[in-house]
Coordinates of N, CA and C in Angstrom, one line a residue:
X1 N -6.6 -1.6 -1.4 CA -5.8 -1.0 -0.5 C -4.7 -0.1 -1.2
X2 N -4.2 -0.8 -2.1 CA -2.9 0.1 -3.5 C -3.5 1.5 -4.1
X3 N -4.7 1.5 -4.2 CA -5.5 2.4 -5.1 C -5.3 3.0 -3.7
X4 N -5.9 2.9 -2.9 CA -6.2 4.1 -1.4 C -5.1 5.0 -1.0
X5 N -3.8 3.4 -0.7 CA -2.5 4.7 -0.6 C -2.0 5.3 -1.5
X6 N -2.4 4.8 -3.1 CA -1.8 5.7 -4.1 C -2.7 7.5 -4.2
X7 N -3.9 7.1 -3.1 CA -4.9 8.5 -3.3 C -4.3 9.2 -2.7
X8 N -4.3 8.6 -1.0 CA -3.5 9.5 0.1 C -2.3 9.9 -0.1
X9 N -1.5 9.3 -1.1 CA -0.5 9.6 -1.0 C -0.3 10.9 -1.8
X10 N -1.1 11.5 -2.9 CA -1.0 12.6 -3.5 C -0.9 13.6 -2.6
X11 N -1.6 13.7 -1.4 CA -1.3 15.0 -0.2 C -0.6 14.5 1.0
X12 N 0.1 12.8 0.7 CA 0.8 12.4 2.0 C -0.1 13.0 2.8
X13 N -1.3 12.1 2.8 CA -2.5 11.9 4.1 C -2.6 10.6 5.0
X14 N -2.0 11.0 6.2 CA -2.3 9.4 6.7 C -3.4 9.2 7.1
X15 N -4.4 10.3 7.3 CA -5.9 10.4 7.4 C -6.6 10.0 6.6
X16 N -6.5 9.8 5.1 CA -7.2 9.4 4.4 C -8.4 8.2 4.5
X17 N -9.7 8.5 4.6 CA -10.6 7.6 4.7 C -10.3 6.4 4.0
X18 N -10.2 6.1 2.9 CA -10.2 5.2 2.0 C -8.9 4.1 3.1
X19 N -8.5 4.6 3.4 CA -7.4 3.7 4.5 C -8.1 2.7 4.8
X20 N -9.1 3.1 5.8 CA -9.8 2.2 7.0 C -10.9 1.7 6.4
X21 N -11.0 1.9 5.1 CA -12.1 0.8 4.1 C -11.6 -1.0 4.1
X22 N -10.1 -0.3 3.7 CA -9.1 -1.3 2.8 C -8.1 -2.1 3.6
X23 N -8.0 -1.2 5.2 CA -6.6 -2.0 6.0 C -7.4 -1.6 7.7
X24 N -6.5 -2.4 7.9 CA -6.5 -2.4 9.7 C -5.3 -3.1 10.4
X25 N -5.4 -3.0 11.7 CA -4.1 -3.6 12.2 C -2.7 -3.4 12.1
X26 N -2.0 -3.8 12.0 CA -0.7 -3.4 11.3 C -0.5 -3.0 9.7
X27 N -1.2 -3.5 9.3 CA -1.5 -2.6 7.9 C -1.6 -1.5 7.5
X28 N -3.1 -0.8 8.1 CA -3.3 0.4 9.0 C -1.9 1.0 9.4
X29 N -1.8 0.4 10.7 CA 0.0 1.0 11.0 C 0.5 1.9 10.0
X30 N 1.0 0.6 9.6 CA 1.8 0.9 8.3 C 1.7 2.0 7.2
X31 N 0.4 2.0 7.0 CA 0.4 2.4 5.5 C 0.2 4.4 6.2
X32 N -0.1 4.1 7.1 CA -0.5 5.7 8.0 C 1.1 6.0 8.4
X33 N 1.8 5.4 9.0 CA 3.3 6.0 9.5 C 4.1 6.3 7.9
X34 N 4.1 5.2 6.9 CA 4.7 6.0 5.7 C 4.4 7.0 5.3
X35 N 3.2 7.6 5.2 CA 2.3 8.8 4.6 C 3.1 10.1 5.8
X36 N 2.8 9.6 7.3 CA 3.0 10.7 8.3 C 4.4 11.1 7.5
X37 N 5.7 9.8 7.6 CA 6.6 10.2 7.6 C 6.9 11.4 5.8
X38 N 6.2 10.9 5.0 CA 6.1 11.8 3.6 C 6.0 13.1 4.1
X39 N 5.0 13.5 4.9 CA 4.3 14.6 5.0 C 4.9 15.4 5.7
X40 N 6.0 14.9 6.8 CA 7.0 15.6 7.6 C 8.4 16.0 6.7
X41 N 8.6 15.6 5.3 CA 9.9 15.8 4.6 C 8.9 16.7 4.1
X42 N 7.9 17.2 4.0 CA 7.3 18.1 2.4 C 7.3 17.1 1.2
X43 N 6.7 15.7 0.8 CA 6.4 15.0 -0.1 C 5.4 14.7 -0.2
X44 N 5.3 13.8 -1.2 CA 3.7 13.6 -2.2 C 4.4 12.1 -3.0
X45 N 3.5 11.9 -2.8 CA 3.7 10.1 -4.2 C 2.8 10.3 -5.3
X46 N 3.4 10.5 -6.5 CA 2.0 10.4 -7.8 C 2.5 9.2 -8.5
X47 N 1.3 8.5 -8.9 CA 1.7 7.6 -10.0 C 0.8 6.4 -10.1
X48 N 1.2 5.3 -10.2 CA 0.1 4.0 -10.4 C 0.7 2.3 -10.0
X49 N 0.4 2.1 -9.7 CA 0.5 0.2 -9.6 C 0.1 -0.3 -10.2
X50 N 0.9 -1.1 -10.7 CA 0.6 -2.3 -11.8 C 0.0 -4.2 -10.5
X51 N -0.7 -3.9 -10.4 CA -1.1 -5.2 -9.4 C -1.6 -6.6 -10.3
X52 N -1.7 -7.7 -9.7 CA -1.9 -8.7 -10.4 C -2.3 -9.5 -9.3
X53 N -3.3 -9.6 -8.5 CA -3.4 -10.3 -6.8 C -3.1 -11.8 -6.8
X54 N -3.2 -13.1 -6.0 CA -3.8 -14.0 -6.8 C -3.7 -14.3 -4.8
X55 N -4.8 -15.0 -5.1 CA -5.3 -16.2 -3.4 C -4.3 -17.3 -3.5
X56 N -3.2 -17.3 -2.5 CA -2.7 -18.5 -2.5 C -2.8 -19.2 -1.1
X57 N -3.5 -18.6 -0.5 CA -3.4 -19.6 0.8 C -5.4 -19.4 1.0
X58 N -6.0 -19.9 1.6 CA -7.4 -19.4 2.4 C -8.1 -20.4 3.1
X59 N -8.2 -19.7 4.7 CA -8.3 -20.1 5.6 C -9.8 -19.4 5.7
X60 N -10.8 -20.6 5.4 CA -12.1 -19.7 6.1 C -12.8 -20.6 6.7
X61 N -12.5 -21.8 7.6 CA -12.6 -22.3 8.8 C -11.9 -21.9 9.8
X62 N -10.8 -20.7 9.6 CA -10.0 -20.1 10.9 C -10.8 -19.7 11.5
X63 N -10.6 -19.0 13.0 CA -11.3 -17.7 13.6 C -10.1 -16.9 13.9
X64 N -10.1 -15.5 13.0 CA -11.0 -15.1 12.6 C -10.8 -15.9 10.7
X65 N -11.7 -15.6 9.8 CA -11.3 -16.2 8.2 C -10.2 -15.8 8.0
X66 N -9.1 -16.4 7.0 CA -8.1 -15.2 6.6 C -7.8 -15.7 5.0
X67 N -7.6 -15.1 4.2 CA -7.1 -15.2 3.2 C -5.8 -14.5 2.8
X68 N -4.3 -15.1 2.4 CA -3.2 -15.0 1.6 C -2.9 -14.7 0.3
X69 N -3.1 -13.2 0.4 CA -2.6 -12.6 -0.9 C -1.0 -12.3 -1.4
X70 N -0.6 -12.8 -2.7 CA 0.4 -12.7 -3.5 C 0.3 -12.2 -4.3
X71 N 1.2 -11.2 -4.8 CA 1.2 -9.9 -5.9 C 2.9 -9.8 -6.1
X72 N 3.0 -9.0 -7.4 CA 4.4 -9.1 -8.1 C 3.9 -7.7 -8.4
X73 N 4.0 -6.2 -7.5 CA 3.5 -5.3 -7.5 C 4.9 -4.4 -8.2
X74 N 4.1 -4.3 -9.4 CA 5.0 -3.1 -10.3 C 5.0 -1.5 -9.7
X75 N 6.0 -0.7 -9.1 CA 5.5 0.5 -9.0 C 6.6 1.4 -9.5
X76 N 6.7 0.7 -10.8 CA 7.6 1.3 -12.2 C 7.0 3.0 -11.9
X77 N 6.2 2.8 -12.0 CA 5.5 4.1 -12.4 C 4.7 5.4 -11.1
X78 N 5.5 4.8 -10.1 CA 5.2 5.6 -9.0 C 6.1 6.3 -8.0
X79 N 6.0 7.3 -7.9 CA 7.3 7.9 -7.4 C 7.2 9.0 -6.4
X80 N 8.3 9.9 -6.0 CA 7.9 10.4 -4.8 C 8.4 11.9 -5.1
X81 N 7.7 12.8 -4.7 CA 7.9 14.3 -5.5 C 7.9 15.4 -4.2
X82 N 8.8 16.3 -4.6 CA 8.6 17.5 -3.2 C 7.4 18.2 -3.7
X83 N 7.1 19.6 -3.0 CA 5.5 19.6 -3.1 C 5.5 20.9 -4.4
X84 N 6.4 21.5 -5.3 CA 6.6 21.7 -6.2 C 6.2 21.0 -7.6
X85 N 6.1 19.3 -7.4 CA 6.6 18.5 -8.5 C 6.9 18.2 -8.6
X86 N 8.3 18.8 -8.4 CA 10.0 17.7 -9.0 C 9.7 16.4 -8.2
X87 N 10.2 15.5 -8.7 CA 10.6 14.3 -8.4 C 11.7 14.7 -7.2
X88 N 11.7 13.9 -6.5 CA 12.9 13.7 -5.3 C 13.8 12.6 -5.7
X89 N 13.4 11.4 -6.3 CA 14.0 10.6 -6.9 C 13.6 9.6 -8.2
X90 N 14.0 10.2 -9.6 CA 13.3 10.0 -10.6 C 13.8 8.4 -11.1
X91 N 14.5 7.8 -10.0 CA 14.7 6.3 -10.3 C 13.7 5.8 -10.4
X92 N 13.2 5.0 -11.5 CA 11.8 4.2 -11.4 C 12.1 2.7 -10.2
X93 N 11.1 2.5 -9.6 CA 10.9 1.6 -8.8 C 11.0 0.1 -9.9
X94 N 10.4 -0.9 -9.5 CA 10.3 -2.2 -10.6 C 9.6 -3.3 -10.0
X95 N 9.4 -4.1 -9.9 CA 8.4 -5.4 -9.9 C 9.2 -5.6 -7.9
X96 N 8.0 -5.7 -7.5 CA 8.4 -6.0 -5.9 C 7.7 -7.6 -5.7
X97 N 7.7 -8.3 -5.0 CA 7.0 -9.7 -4.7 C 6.3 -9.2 -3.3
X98 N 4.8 -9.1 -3.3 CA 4.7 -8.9 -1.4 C 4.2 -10.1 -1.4
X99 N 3.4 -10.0 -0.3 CA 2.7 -10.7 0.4 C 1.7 -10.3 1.5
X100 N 0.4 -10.1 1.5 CA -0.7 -10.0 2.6 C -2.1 -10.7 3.1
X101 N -1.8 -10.5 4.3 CA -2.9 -11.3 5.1 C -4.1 -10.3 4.7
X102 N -5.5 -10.9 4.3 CA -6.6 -10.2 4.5 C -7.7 -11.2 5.4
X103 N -8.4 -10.2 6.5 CA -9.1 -11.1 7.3 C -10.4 -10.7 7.5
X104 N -11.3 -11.7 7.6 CA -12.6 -11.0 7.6 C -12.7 -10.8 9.7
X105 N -13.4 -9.3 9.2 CA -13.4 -8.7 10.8 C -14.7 -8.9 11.2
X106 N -15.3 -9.8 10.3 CA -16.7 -9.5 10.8 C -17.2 -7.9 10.7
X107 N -18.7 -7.4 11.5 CA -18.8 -6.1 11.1 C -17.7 -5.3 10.4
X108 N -16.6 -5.5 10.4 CA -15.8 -4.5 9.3 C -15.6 -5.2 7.9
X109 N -16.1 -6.1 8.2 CA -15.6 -7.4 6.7 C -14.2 -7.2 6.7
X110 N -14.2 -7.8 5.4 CA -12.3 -8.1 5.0 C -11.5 -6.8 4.8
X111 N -10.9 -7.1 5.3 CA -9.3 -6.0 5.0 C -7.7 -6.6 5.4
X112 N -7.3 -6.0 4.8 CA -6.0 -6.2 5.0 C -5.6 -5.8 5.9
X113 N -5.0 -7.0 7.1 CA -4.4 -6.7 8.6 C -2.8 -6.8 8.3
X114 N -2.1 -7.1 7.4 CA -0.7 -7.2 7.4 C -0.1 -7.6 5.9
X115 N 1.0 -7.1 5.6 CA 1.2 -6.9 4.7 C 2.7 -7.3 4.7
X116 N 3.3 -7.8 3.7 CA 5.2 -7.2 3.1 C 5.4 -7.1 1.8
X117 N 6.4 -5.7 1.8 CA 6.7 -5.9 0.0 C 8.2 -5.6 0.0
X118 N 8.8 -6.9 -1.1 CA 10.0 -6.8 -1.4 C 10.6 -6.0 -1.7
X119 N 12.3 -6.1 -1.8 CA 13.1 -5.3 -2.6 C 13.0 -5.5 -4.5
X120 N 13.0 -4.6 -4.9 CA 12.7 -4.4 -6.5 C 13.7 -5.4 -7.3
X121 N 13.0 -6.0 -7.9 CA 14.2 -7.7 -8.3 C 13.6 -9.0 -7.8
X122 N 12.4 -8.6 -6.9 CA 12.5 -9.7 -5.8 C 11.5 -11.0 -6.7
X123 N 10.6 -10.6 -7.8 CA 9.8 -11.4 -8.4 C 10.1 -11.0 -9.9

């Protein structure tokens, strides 16, 4: 899903296909309303995530299945630029703690329906 919005986010696309591979639900939401709002300032995100996933919860006797992902998502290295280049704010980001639900949809398989990511400090 990190790789997808880090793609869309080079033209702040909330259309980006790779979205609706990787998310759904409020995730989806989510990851599409940050991109719209980029796109209406004149921005762009370039850069990379440092991810590290790990399963800490999984529920596949639920209906629907779900699995609990935990990440200590670095996005030192990712930043947000007007459509020139320049950086808009050349403060590097830092180690965030999220947290996401991924659920199997059946015909859509697994994706990520919900997500949170900390303030920088937080892991």
């Amino acid at each position: 899903m990190w790789a997808s919005y880090a793609k869309a986010g080079l033209t702040a696309n909330p259309d980006e296909p790779d979205l609706n591979r990787f998310a759904s639900d409020g995730a989806l939401k989510t990851l599409r309303n940050g991109l719209a709002n980029y796109r209406s300032k004149k921005q762009v995100l370039k850069g990379k995530y440092v991810l590290n996933p790990q399963a800490a919860e999984v529920a596949l006797n639920a209906s629907p299945a779900t699995v609990t992902v935990t990440d200590c998502i670095d996005d030192s290295n990712f930043l947000v630029y007007n459509l020139s280049g320049e950086p808009i704010n050349d403060v590097p980001g830092g180690r965030r703690s999220a947290r996401a639900t991924v659920t199997n949809l059946a015909a859509g398989g697994w994706k990520v329906t919900s997500f949170g990511v900390q303030d920088v400090g937080s892991c």
